[in-house]
Short mmCIF file of C-alpha atoms and ligand atoms in Angstrom, two decimals:
data_model
loop_
_atom_site.label_atom_id
_atom_site.label_comp_id
_atom_site.label_asym_id
_atom_site.label_seq_id
_atom_site.Cartn_x
_atom_site.Cartn_y
_atom_site.Cartn_z
CA GLY O 26 -84.37 -15.21 -20.24
CA PHE O 27 -85.55 -18.12 -22.30
CA ALA O 28 -83.64 -21.05 -20.80
CA GLY O 29 -80.32 -19.30 -21.38
CA PHE O 30 -81.16 -17.91 -24.83
CA ASP O 31 -81.39 -14.24 -25.75
CA ASP O 32 -84.72 -14.63 -27.48
CA HIS O 33 -87.27 -17.24 -28.48
CA MET O 34 -85.94 -17.36 -32.01
CA SER O 35 -82.44 -18.41 -30.98
CA LYS O 36 -83.92 -21.13 -28.77
CA GLU O 37 -86.14 -22.33 -31.59
CA ILE O 38 -83.20 -22.40 -34.03
CA ALA O 39 -81.18 -24.41 -31.50
CA GLU O 40 -84.03 -26.90 -31.09
CA GLN O 41 -84.02 -27.88 -34.76
CA PRO O 42 -81.74 -30.95 -34.52
CA GLU O 43 -83.93 -32.39 -31.77
CA VAL O 44 -87.14 -31.51 -33.63
CA ALA O 45 -85.83 -33.29 -36.72
CA ALA O 46 -84.82 -36.35 -34.68
CA ARG O 47 -88.21 -36.52 -32.94
CA THR O 48 -90.09 -36.16 -36.21
CA ILE O 49 -88.03 -38.80 -37.99
CA ASP O 50 -88.37 -41.23 -35.08
CA ALA O 51 -92.12 -40.79 -35.04
CA LEU O 52 -92.58 -41.28 -38.77
CA ALA O 53 -89.81 -43.67 -39.87
CA PRO O 54 -91.59 -46.90 -38.87
CA GLY O 55 -94.47 -46.08 -41.23
CA VAL O 56 -92.37 -45.22 -44.26
CA GLY O 57 -90.79 -48.52 -45.35
CA ASP O 58 -94.04 -50.51 -45.49
CA GLY O 59 -96.18 -47.60 -46.63
CA SER O 60 -98.27 -47.77 -43.45
CA LEU O 61 -97.82 -44.09 -42.61
CA TRP O 62 -99.88 -43.57 -45.71
CA HIS O 63 -102.60 -46.08 -44.83
CA GLY O 64 -104.36 -43.79 -42.42
CA LEU O 65 -104.71 -41.18 -45.12
CA VAL O 66 -107.62 -40.85 -47.50
CA LEU O 67 -107.04 -41.30 -51.28
CA PRO O 68 -105.02 -44.46 -51.86
CA ARG O 69 -104.21 -43.56 -55.49
CA PHE O 70 -103.15 -40.22 -56.91
CA GLU O 71 -101.76 -38.99 -60.20
CA ARG O 72 -100.41 -35.64 -59.10
CA VAL O 73 -99.71 -33.52 -56.06
CA ALA O 74 -100.61 -29.90 -55.33
CA VAL O 75 -99.49 -27.99 -52.26
CA ILE O 76 -100.84 -24.72 -50.85
CA GLY O 77 -99.63 -22.47 -48.07
CA CYS O 78 -98.34 -18.98 -47.30
CA GLY O 79 -94.90 -17.63 -46.48
CA THR O 80 -92.57 -20.15 -44.91
CA SER O 81 -95.22 -22.88 -44.99
CA LEU O 82 -95.45 -22.44 -48.76
CA ASN O 83 -91.68 -22.81 -48.99
CA ALA O 84 -91.88 -26.03 -46.98
CA GLY O 85 -94.62 -27.17 -49.36
CA ARG O 86 -92.39 -26.47 -52.34
CA VAL O 87 -89.70 -28.71 -50.90
CA ILE O 88 -92.27 -31.45 -50.34
CA ALA O 89 -93.63 -31.06 -53.88
CA SER O 90 -90.15 -31.49 -55.26
CA ALA O 91 -89.65 -34.63 -53.12
CA PHE O 92 -92.72 -36.19 -54.78
CA GLU O 93 -91.43 -35.11 -58.17
CA ARG O 94 -87.74 -35.95 -57.90
CA LEU O 95 -88.06 -39.15 -55.87
CA GLY O 96 -91.24 -40.54 -57.40
CA GLY O 97 -91.76 -38.83 -60.74
CA VAL O 98 -95.14 -37.48 -59.60
CA PRO O 99 -96.07 -34.18 -61.29
CA SER O 100 -96.35 -31.60 -58.54
CA THR O 101 -97.29 -27.94 -58.30
CA SER O 102 -97.50 -25.39 -55.53
CA PHE O 103 -99.95 -22.54 -55.11
CA ILE O 104 -99.88 -19.40 -53.02
CA ALA O 105 -102.99 -19.88 -50.90
CA SER O 106 -104.31 -16.35 -51.43
CA GLU O 107 -104.29 -16.92 -55.19
CA ALA O 108 -105.39 -20.54 -55.27
CA ALA O 109 -109.15 -20.08 -55.59
CA GLU O 110 -109.15 -19.86 -59.40
CA THR O 111 -107.07 -22.99 -59.75
CA VAL O 112 -108.56 -26.06 -61.38
CA ILE O 113 -107.81 -29.12 -59.28
CA GLU O 114 -107.76 -32.18 -61.49
CA PRO O 115 -109.26 -35.50 -60.34
CA GLY O 116 -106.73 -37.72 -58.61
CA THR O 117 -104.87 -34.83 -57.03
CA LEU O 118 -103.37 -35.25 -53.63
CA MET O 119 -103.82 -31.79 -52.15
CA ILE O 120 -101.51 -30.88 -49.28
CA ALA O 121 -102.23 -27.75 -47.25
CA LEU O 122 -99.48 -26.55 -44.95
CA SER O 123 -99.98 -24.18 -42.07
CA GLN O 124 -98.05 -24.04 -38.84
CA SER O 125 -100.97 -22.44 -36.97
CA GLY O 126 -103.71 -24.10 -38.99
CA GLU O 127 -105.59 -20.79 -38.67
CA THR O 128 -104.21 -18.74 -41.57
CA ALA O 129 -107.18 -17.09 -43.27
CA ASP O 130 -105.76 -17.34 -46.79
CA VAL O 131 -105.28 -21.10 -46.41
CA LEU O 132 -108.73 -21.69 -44.92
CA ARG O 133 -110.36 -19.62 -47.66
CA ALA O 134 -108.52 -21.59 -50.36
CA VAL O 135 -109.61 -24.88 -48.80
CA ASP O 136 -113.22 -23.62 -48.78
CA GLU O 137 -113.23 -22.32 -52.32
CA LEU O 138 -111.28 -24.94 -54.22
CA ASP O 139 -113.31 -27.77 -55.66
CA LEU O 140 -111.78 -30.69 -53.80
CA SER O 141 -114.65 -33.08 -54.52
CA ARG O 142 -112.49 -35.40 -56.62
CA SER O 143 -109.29 -35.02 -54.68
CA SER O 144 -108.19 -35.50 -51.11
CA LEU O 145 -106.94 -32.93 -48.64
CA VAL O 146 -104.05 -33.67 -46.33
CA ALA O 147 -103.16 -31.04 -43.72
CA ILE O 148 -99.65 -30.67 -42.34
CA THR O 149 -99.91 -28.48 -39.28
CA ASN O 150 -98.32 -27.87 -35.92
CA ASN O 151 -101.77 -27.58 -34.29
CA GLU O 152 -103.86 -30.73 -34.37
CA HIS O 153 -106.85 -28.86 -32.95
CA SER O 154 -106.80 -26.15 -35.60
CA THR O 155 -109.53 -25.21 -38.07
CA LEU O 156 -107.40 -26.56 -40.94
CA ALA O 157 -106.98 -29.90 -39.17
CA ARG O 158 -110.76 -30.18 -38.76
CA ARG O 159 -111.41 -29.45 -42.41
CA ALA O 160 -108.89 -31.89 -43.88
CA ASP O 161 -109.54 -35.52 -44.82
CA SER O 162 -106.27 -36.50 -43.12
CA VAL O 163 -103.98 -34.67 -40.72
CA LEU O 164 -100.26 -34.98 -40.12
CA THR O 165 -99.20 -33.18 -36.99
CA CYS O 166 -95.70 -31.73 -36.85
CA GLN O 167 -93.58 -32.58 -33.84
CA ALA O 168 -92.14 -29.07 -33.48
CA GLY O 169 -93.69 -28.03 -30.16
CA PRO O 170 -94.91 -24.45 -29.65
CA GLU O 171 -93.15 -21.79 -31.72
CA ILE O 172 -93.26 -18.33 -30.13
CA GLY O 173 -91.05 -16.26 -32.44
CA VAL O 174 -92.99 -14.73 -35.32
CA ALA O 175 -90.35 -16.03 -37.73
CA ALA O 176 -91.03 -19.66 -38.57
CA THR O 177 -87.88 -21.73 -37.93
CA LYS O 178 -88.23 -25.15 -36.32
CA THR O 179 -91.71 -25.55 -37.75
CA PHE O 180 -90.25 -25.29 -41.27
CA VAL O 181 -87.90 -28.18 -40.50
CA ALA O 182 -90.72 -30.21 -38.94
CA GLN O 183 -93.00 -29.56 -41.93
CA VAL O 184 -90.36 -30.58 -44.47
CA VAL O 185 -89.42 -33.77 -42.63
CA THR O 186 -93.09 -34.69 -42.11
CA GLY O 187 -93.90 -34.03 -45.75
CA VAL O 188 -90.91 -35.92 -47.11
CA ALA O 189 -91.67 -38.94 -44.89
CA THR O 190 -95.27 -38.85 -46.10
CA ALA O 191 -94.09 -38.62 -49.69
CA LEU O 192 -91.83 -41.65 -49.25
CA SER O 193 -94.60 -43.66 -47.63
CA ALA O 194 -97.06 -42.65 -50.35
CA LEU O 195 -94.58 -43.63 -53.08
CA VAL O 196 -94.12 -47.06 -51.49
CA ALA O 197 -97.86 -47.55 -50.98
CA THR O 198 -98.60 -46.75 -54.63
CA GLY O 199 -95.81 -48.92 -56.03
CA ARG O 200 -93.67 -46.03 -57.20
CA MET O 201 -90.77 -46.83 -54.88
CA THR O 202 -89.50 -50.10 -53.46
CA PRO O 203 -89.48 -50.54 -49.67
CA GLY O 204 -85.71 -51.01 -49.90
CA GLU O 205 -85.20 -47.69 -51.63
CA ALA O 206 -87.50 -45.99 -49.09
CA ALA O 207 -85.46 -47.50 -46.25
CA ARG O 208 -82.30 -46.07 -47.82
CA GLN O 209 -83.96 -42.67 -48.03
CA VAL O 210 -84.99 -42.88 -44.37
CA ASP O 211 -81.41 -43.75 -43.38
CA ASP O 212 -80.33 -40.66 -45.24
CA LEU O 213 -82.97 -38.58 -43.47
CA LYS O 214 -81.62 -39.84 -40.14
CA ARG O 215 -78.40 -37.89 -40.80
CA LEU O 216 -80.38 -34.68 -40.69
CA PRO O 217 -80.16 -33.97 -36.93
CA ASP O 218 -76.35 -34.12 -37.17
CA LEU O 219 -76.31 -31.96 -40.30
CA LEU O 220 -78.48 -29.35 -38.59
CA ALA O 221 -76.30 -29.37 -35.45
CA HIS O 222 -73.20 -29.03 -37.62
CA ALA O 223 -74.79 -26.13 -39.50
CA ILE O 224 -75.57 -24.35 -36.21
CA ALA O 225 -71.99 -24.76 -34.97
CA VAL O 226 -70.38 -23.68 -38.24
CA SER O 227 -72.73 -20.73 -38.72
CA SER O 228 -72.12 -19.40 -35.19
CA GLU O 229 -68.42 -19.19 -36.07
CA ALA O 230 -68.66 -17.95 -39.63
CA LEU O 231 -71.52 -15.44 -39.57
CA PRO O 232 -70.46 -12.63 -37.18
CA PRO O 233 -67.83 -11.13 -39.55
CA VAL O 234 -70.24 -11.53 -42.46
CA VAL O 235 -72.94 -9.63 -40.57
CA ASP O 236 -70.48 -6.85 -39.67
CA SER O 237 -69.57 -6.45 -43.32
CA VAL O 238 -73.15 -5.97 -44.55
CA LEU O 239 -74.64 -3.79 -41.78
CA ASP O 240 -75.03 -0.76 -44.03
CA GLU O 241 -76.21 -2.56 -47.15
CA PRO O 242 -79.75 -1.60 -48.15
CA GLY O 243 -80.54 -4.67 -50.23
CA PHE O 244 -79.67 -8.33 -50.60
CA LEU O 245 -79.95 -10.88 -53.37
CA PHE O 246 -80.40 -14.61 -52.70
CA LEU O 247 -79.56 -17.06 -55.48
CA GLY O 248 -79.88 -20.79 -56.01
CA ARG O 249 -80.36 -23.34 -58.74
CA GLY O 250 -82.52 -26.44 -58.75
CA SER O 251 -83.25 -27.67 -55.25
CA GLY O 252 -81.46 -24.62 -53.79
CA ILE O 253 -83.98 -22.08 -55.14
CA VAL O 254 -86.60 -22.60 -52.48
CA PHE O 255 -83.98 -22.12 -49.76
CA ALA O 256 -82.93 -18.87 -51.42
CA ALA O 257 -86.59 -17.85 -51.18
CA GLU O 258 -86.76 -18.79 -47.52
CA GLY O 259 -83.52 -16.92 -46.76
CA ALA O 260 -84.80 -13.76 -48.45
CA LEU O 261 -88.11 -13.99 -46.60
CA LYS O 262 -86.39 -14.34 -43.21
CA LEU O 263 -84.04 -11.44 -43.95
CA LYS O 264 -86.86 -9.05 -44.95
CA GLU O 265 -89.05 -10.07 -42.05
CA LEU O 266 -86.39 -9.56 -39.38
CA SER O 267 -83.91 -6.96 -40.66
CA TYR O 268 -86.36 -4.77 -42.63
CA ARG O 269 -83.88 -4.71 -45.51
CA TRP O 270 -84.92 -5.44 -49.08
CA ALA O 271 -84.17 -8.95 -50.20
CA GLU O 272 -84.95 -10.64 -53.51
CA HIS O 273 -84.49 -14.24 -54.47
CA TYR O 274 -83.88 -15.56 -57.96
CA PRO O 275 -82.98 -18.75 -59.74
CA ALA O 276 -79.35 -17.89 -60.50
CA GLY O 277 -79.89 -18.40 -64.24
CA GLU O 278 -82.22 -15.38 -64.25
CA LEU O 279 -79.47 -13.06 -63.03
CA LYS O 280 -78.35 -11.90 -66.45
CA HIS O 281 -81.97 -11.33 -67.51
CA GLY O 282 -82.37 -8.35 -65.19
CA PRO O 283 -81.27 -8.51 -61.54
CA LEU O 284 -77.57 -8.30 -62.41
CA ALA O 285 -78.21 -4.56 -62.83
CA LEU O 286 -78.72 -4.34 -59.05
CA ILE O 287 -75.18 -5.44 -58.29
CA GLN O 288 -72.67 -2.78 -57.36
CA GLU O 289 -69.60 -2.58 -55.12
CA GLY O 290 -70.41 -4.47 -51.92
CA THR O 291 -73.93 -5.67 -52.78
CA PRO O 292 -74.46 -8.81 -50.68
CA VAL O 293 -75.41 -11.88 -52.72
CA VAL O 294 -76.18 -15.03 -50.75
CA VAL O 295 -75.69 -18.17 -52.83
CA ILE O 296 -77.11 -21.55 -51.81
CA ASP O 297 -74.66 -24.02 -53.29
CA SER O 298 -76.62 -27.22 -53.72
CA GLY O 299 -73.91 -28.57 -55.99
CA GLU O 300 -75.04 -27.10 -59.33
CA ARG O 301 -71.96 -26.59 -61.49
CA ARG O 302 -73.42 -23.68 -63.43
CA LEU O 303 -73.57 -21.62 -60.23
CA GLU O 304 -69.85 -20.94 -60.61
CA SER O 305 -70.33 -18.75 -63.65
CA ASN O 306 -73.16 -16.87 -61.92
CA ILE O 307 -70.90 -16.27 -58.92
CA ALA O 308 -68.16 -15.02 -61.24
CA GLU O 309 -70.64 -12.58 -62.84
CA VAL O 310 -71.51 -11.17 -59.41
CA GLU O 311 -67.88 -10.90 -58.30
CA ALA O 312 -66.86 -9.20 -61.54
CA ARG O 313 -69.29 -6.35 -60.62
CA GLY O 314 -67.92 -6.03 -57.08
CA GLY O 315 -70.77 -7.94 -55.39
CA ARG O 316 -69.99 -9.55 -52.05
CA VAL O 317 -70.75 -13.25 -52.42
CA ILE O 318 -71.82 -15.03 -49.23
CA ARG O 319 -71.61 -18.63 -50.17
CA ILE O 320 -73.57 -21.24 -48.19
CA GLY O 321 -71.93 -24.62 -48.82
CA GLY O 322 -69.77 -25.72 -51.71
CA PRO O 323 -66.10 -25.09 -52.48
CA GLY O 324 -64.60 -22.05 -50.79
CA SER O 325 -67.86 -21.39 -48.93
CA THR O 326 -68.24 -18.48 -46.52
CA VAL O 327 -70.45 -20.68 -44.33
CA PRO O 328 -69.49 -24.34 -44.91
CA ALA O 329 -72.73 -25.54 -43.38
CA LEU O 330 -73.97 -28.09 -45.89
CA GLY O 331 -73.70 -31.86 -45.76
CA GLN O 332 -71.12 -32.12 -48.49
CA SER O 333 -68.57 -30.40 -46.29
CA LEU O 334 -69.27 -32.88 -43.49
CA THR O 335 -68.83 -36.07 -45.49
CA ALA O 336 -67.63 -35.64 -49.02
CA PRO O 337 -68.95 -36.53 -51.48
CA PHE O 338 -72.49 -35.82 -50.26
CA PRO O 339 -74.00 -39.25 -50.77
CA GLY O 340 -77.63 -38.90 -49.92
CA ALA O 341 -81.02 -38.36 -51.40
CA MET O 342 -81.47 -34.99 -49.76
CA ASP O 343 -79.39 -33.58 -52.57
CA ARG O 344 -82.40 -34.32 -54.76
CA TRP O 345 -85.05 -32.42 -52.83
CA GLY O 346 -82.66 -29.97 -51.26
CA PRO O 347 -80.09 -29.22 -48.59
CA LEU O 348 -82.49 -28.66 -45.70
CA GLU O 349 -79.66 -27.75 -43.33
CA SER O 350 -78.98 -24.64 -45.45
CA VAL O 351 -81.96 -23.03 -43.73
CA VAL O 352 -79.91 -22.76 -40.52
CA PRO O 353 -77.31 -20.21 -41.71
CA LEU O 354 -80.11 -18.31 -43.46
CA GLN O 355 -82.15 -18.05 -40.26
CA MET O 356 -79.06 -17.07 -38.29
CA LEU O 357 -77.95 -14.47 -40.84
CA ALA O 358 -81.36 -12.80 -40.70
CA ARG O 359 -81.50 -12.94 -36.90
CA GLU O 360 -77.98 -11.67 -36.31
CA LEU O 361 -78.36 -8.82 -38.77
CA ALA O 362 -81.65 -7.83 -37.12
CA LYS O 363 -80.06 -7.98 -33.66
CA ALA O 364 -77.13 -5.86 -34.81
CA LEU O 365 -79.60 -3.31 -36.16
CA GLY O 366 -81.43 -3.23 -32.83
CA HIS O 367 -84.66 -4.96 -33.89
CA ASP O 368 -86.88 -7.25 -31.82
CA VAL O 369 -86.37 -10.59 -33.58
CA ASP O 370 -89.29 -12.29 -31.84
CA LYS O 371 -91.79 -9.59 -32.76
CA PRO O 372 -90.89 -7.95 -36.04
CA ARG O 373 -92.81 -4.76 -36.82
CA ASN O 374 -96.12 -5.02 -38.67
CA LEU O 375 -96.33 -8.81 -38.44
CA ALA O 376 -98.35 -11.31 -36.43
CA LYS O 377 -97.62 -14.94 -35.65
CA SER O 378 -100.95 -16.10 -36.94
CA VAL O 379 -102.48 -14.18 -39.83
CA THR O 380 -106.23 -14.54 -39.46
CA VAL O 381 -107.23 -11.78 -41.87
CA GLU O 382 -107.07 -11.80 -45.66
O1 LIG T 29 -99.32 -20.45 -39.61
P1 LIG T 29 -98.87 -20.51 -41.04
O2 LIG T 29 -97.81 -21.52 -41.27
O3 LIG T 29 -100.04 -20.73 -41.98
O4 LIG T 29 -98.28 -19.08 -41.37
C1 LIG T 29 -97.90 -18.78 -42.69
C2 LIG T 29 -97.06 -17.52 -42.75
O5 LIG T 29 -97.76 -16.41 -42.25
C3 LIG T 29 -95.73 -17.66 -41.98
O6 LIG T 29 -95.01 -18.78 -42.40
C4 LIG T 29 -94.87 -16.42 -42.16
O7 LIG T 29 -94.45 -16.32 -43.49
C5 LIG T 29 -93.67 -16.48 -41.20
N1 LIG T 29 -93.73 -15.41 -40.24
C6 LIG T 29 -92.34 -16.42 -41.90
O8 LIG T 29 -91.27 -16.54 -40.99
#
């Protein structure tokens, strides 16, 4: 066994509270005075662009929205395999995310983009990787080795590292006061408890949910605002591990097409990041017989988000997203895959590090 766990993935999910705590402890001292930022090249920037693939791209999207929502910095994200045609404007802080640091699509993008008037920061779990060598500055994640092909704890480490960097950069460039940054860091320090709570709650709540969807061929994942990227991550995990079709949408798009997919029993996972308009989208799904699996919020199936721990949810994380929502999504995908008899550490057709284009 793997230290009492059934598989690497379950161990890596369980490690997330401690990974978050370690990462926050390592970075927090450099946030409030902007010094985390001082080692990085490019003291001034006007905009942020992130690149990555798969789960790393999703982490990048969360980080981009932290720059945008906390500091008003225009931010975009690019799929690495499609980034080469992109025009990178002067004064762009370019952030490349890759757990392995060896993903061919990311390395190719870094080679082909014109980064002469911008600066490249790498966020990676491998400080000796090719990506780390090519970047102007490197932030190493504190996740430790990840064996399961599905990225879990490295997603959490990437998001925390990126958000801490964003806070430090906003202080260093006068966009945020040190006091506000300190408040944000205090909020971030709640994350290990929120993740542990999410693990405990999900272990209780998910088994009957999984039983009820075993025969469903397809899943929809919905969110609004900061919840959208977590819907994307949940759908990616579910496809990768269970081999079932899964789509993610901003919930507002439902009535512009995907609502036609809903029939009796269709599972629809909703990330409730506190957006009021989600209620009418949920009602639309239920009216067609869809089975709503609600992560967080009132009447949730899996009450795993911060607002159910201490109401009302007071923090800043509600601006860049409920990071702890990734836990029930990872566990849903894993438990469904297990129930279907799949190897969750080595899903078919996939490799841990994708070194071909
Ligand atoms: O090593 P990287 O972070 O660059 O890998 C990127 C993707 O291949 C990776 O995140 C993939 O999407 C995961 N298997 C998803 O769980």
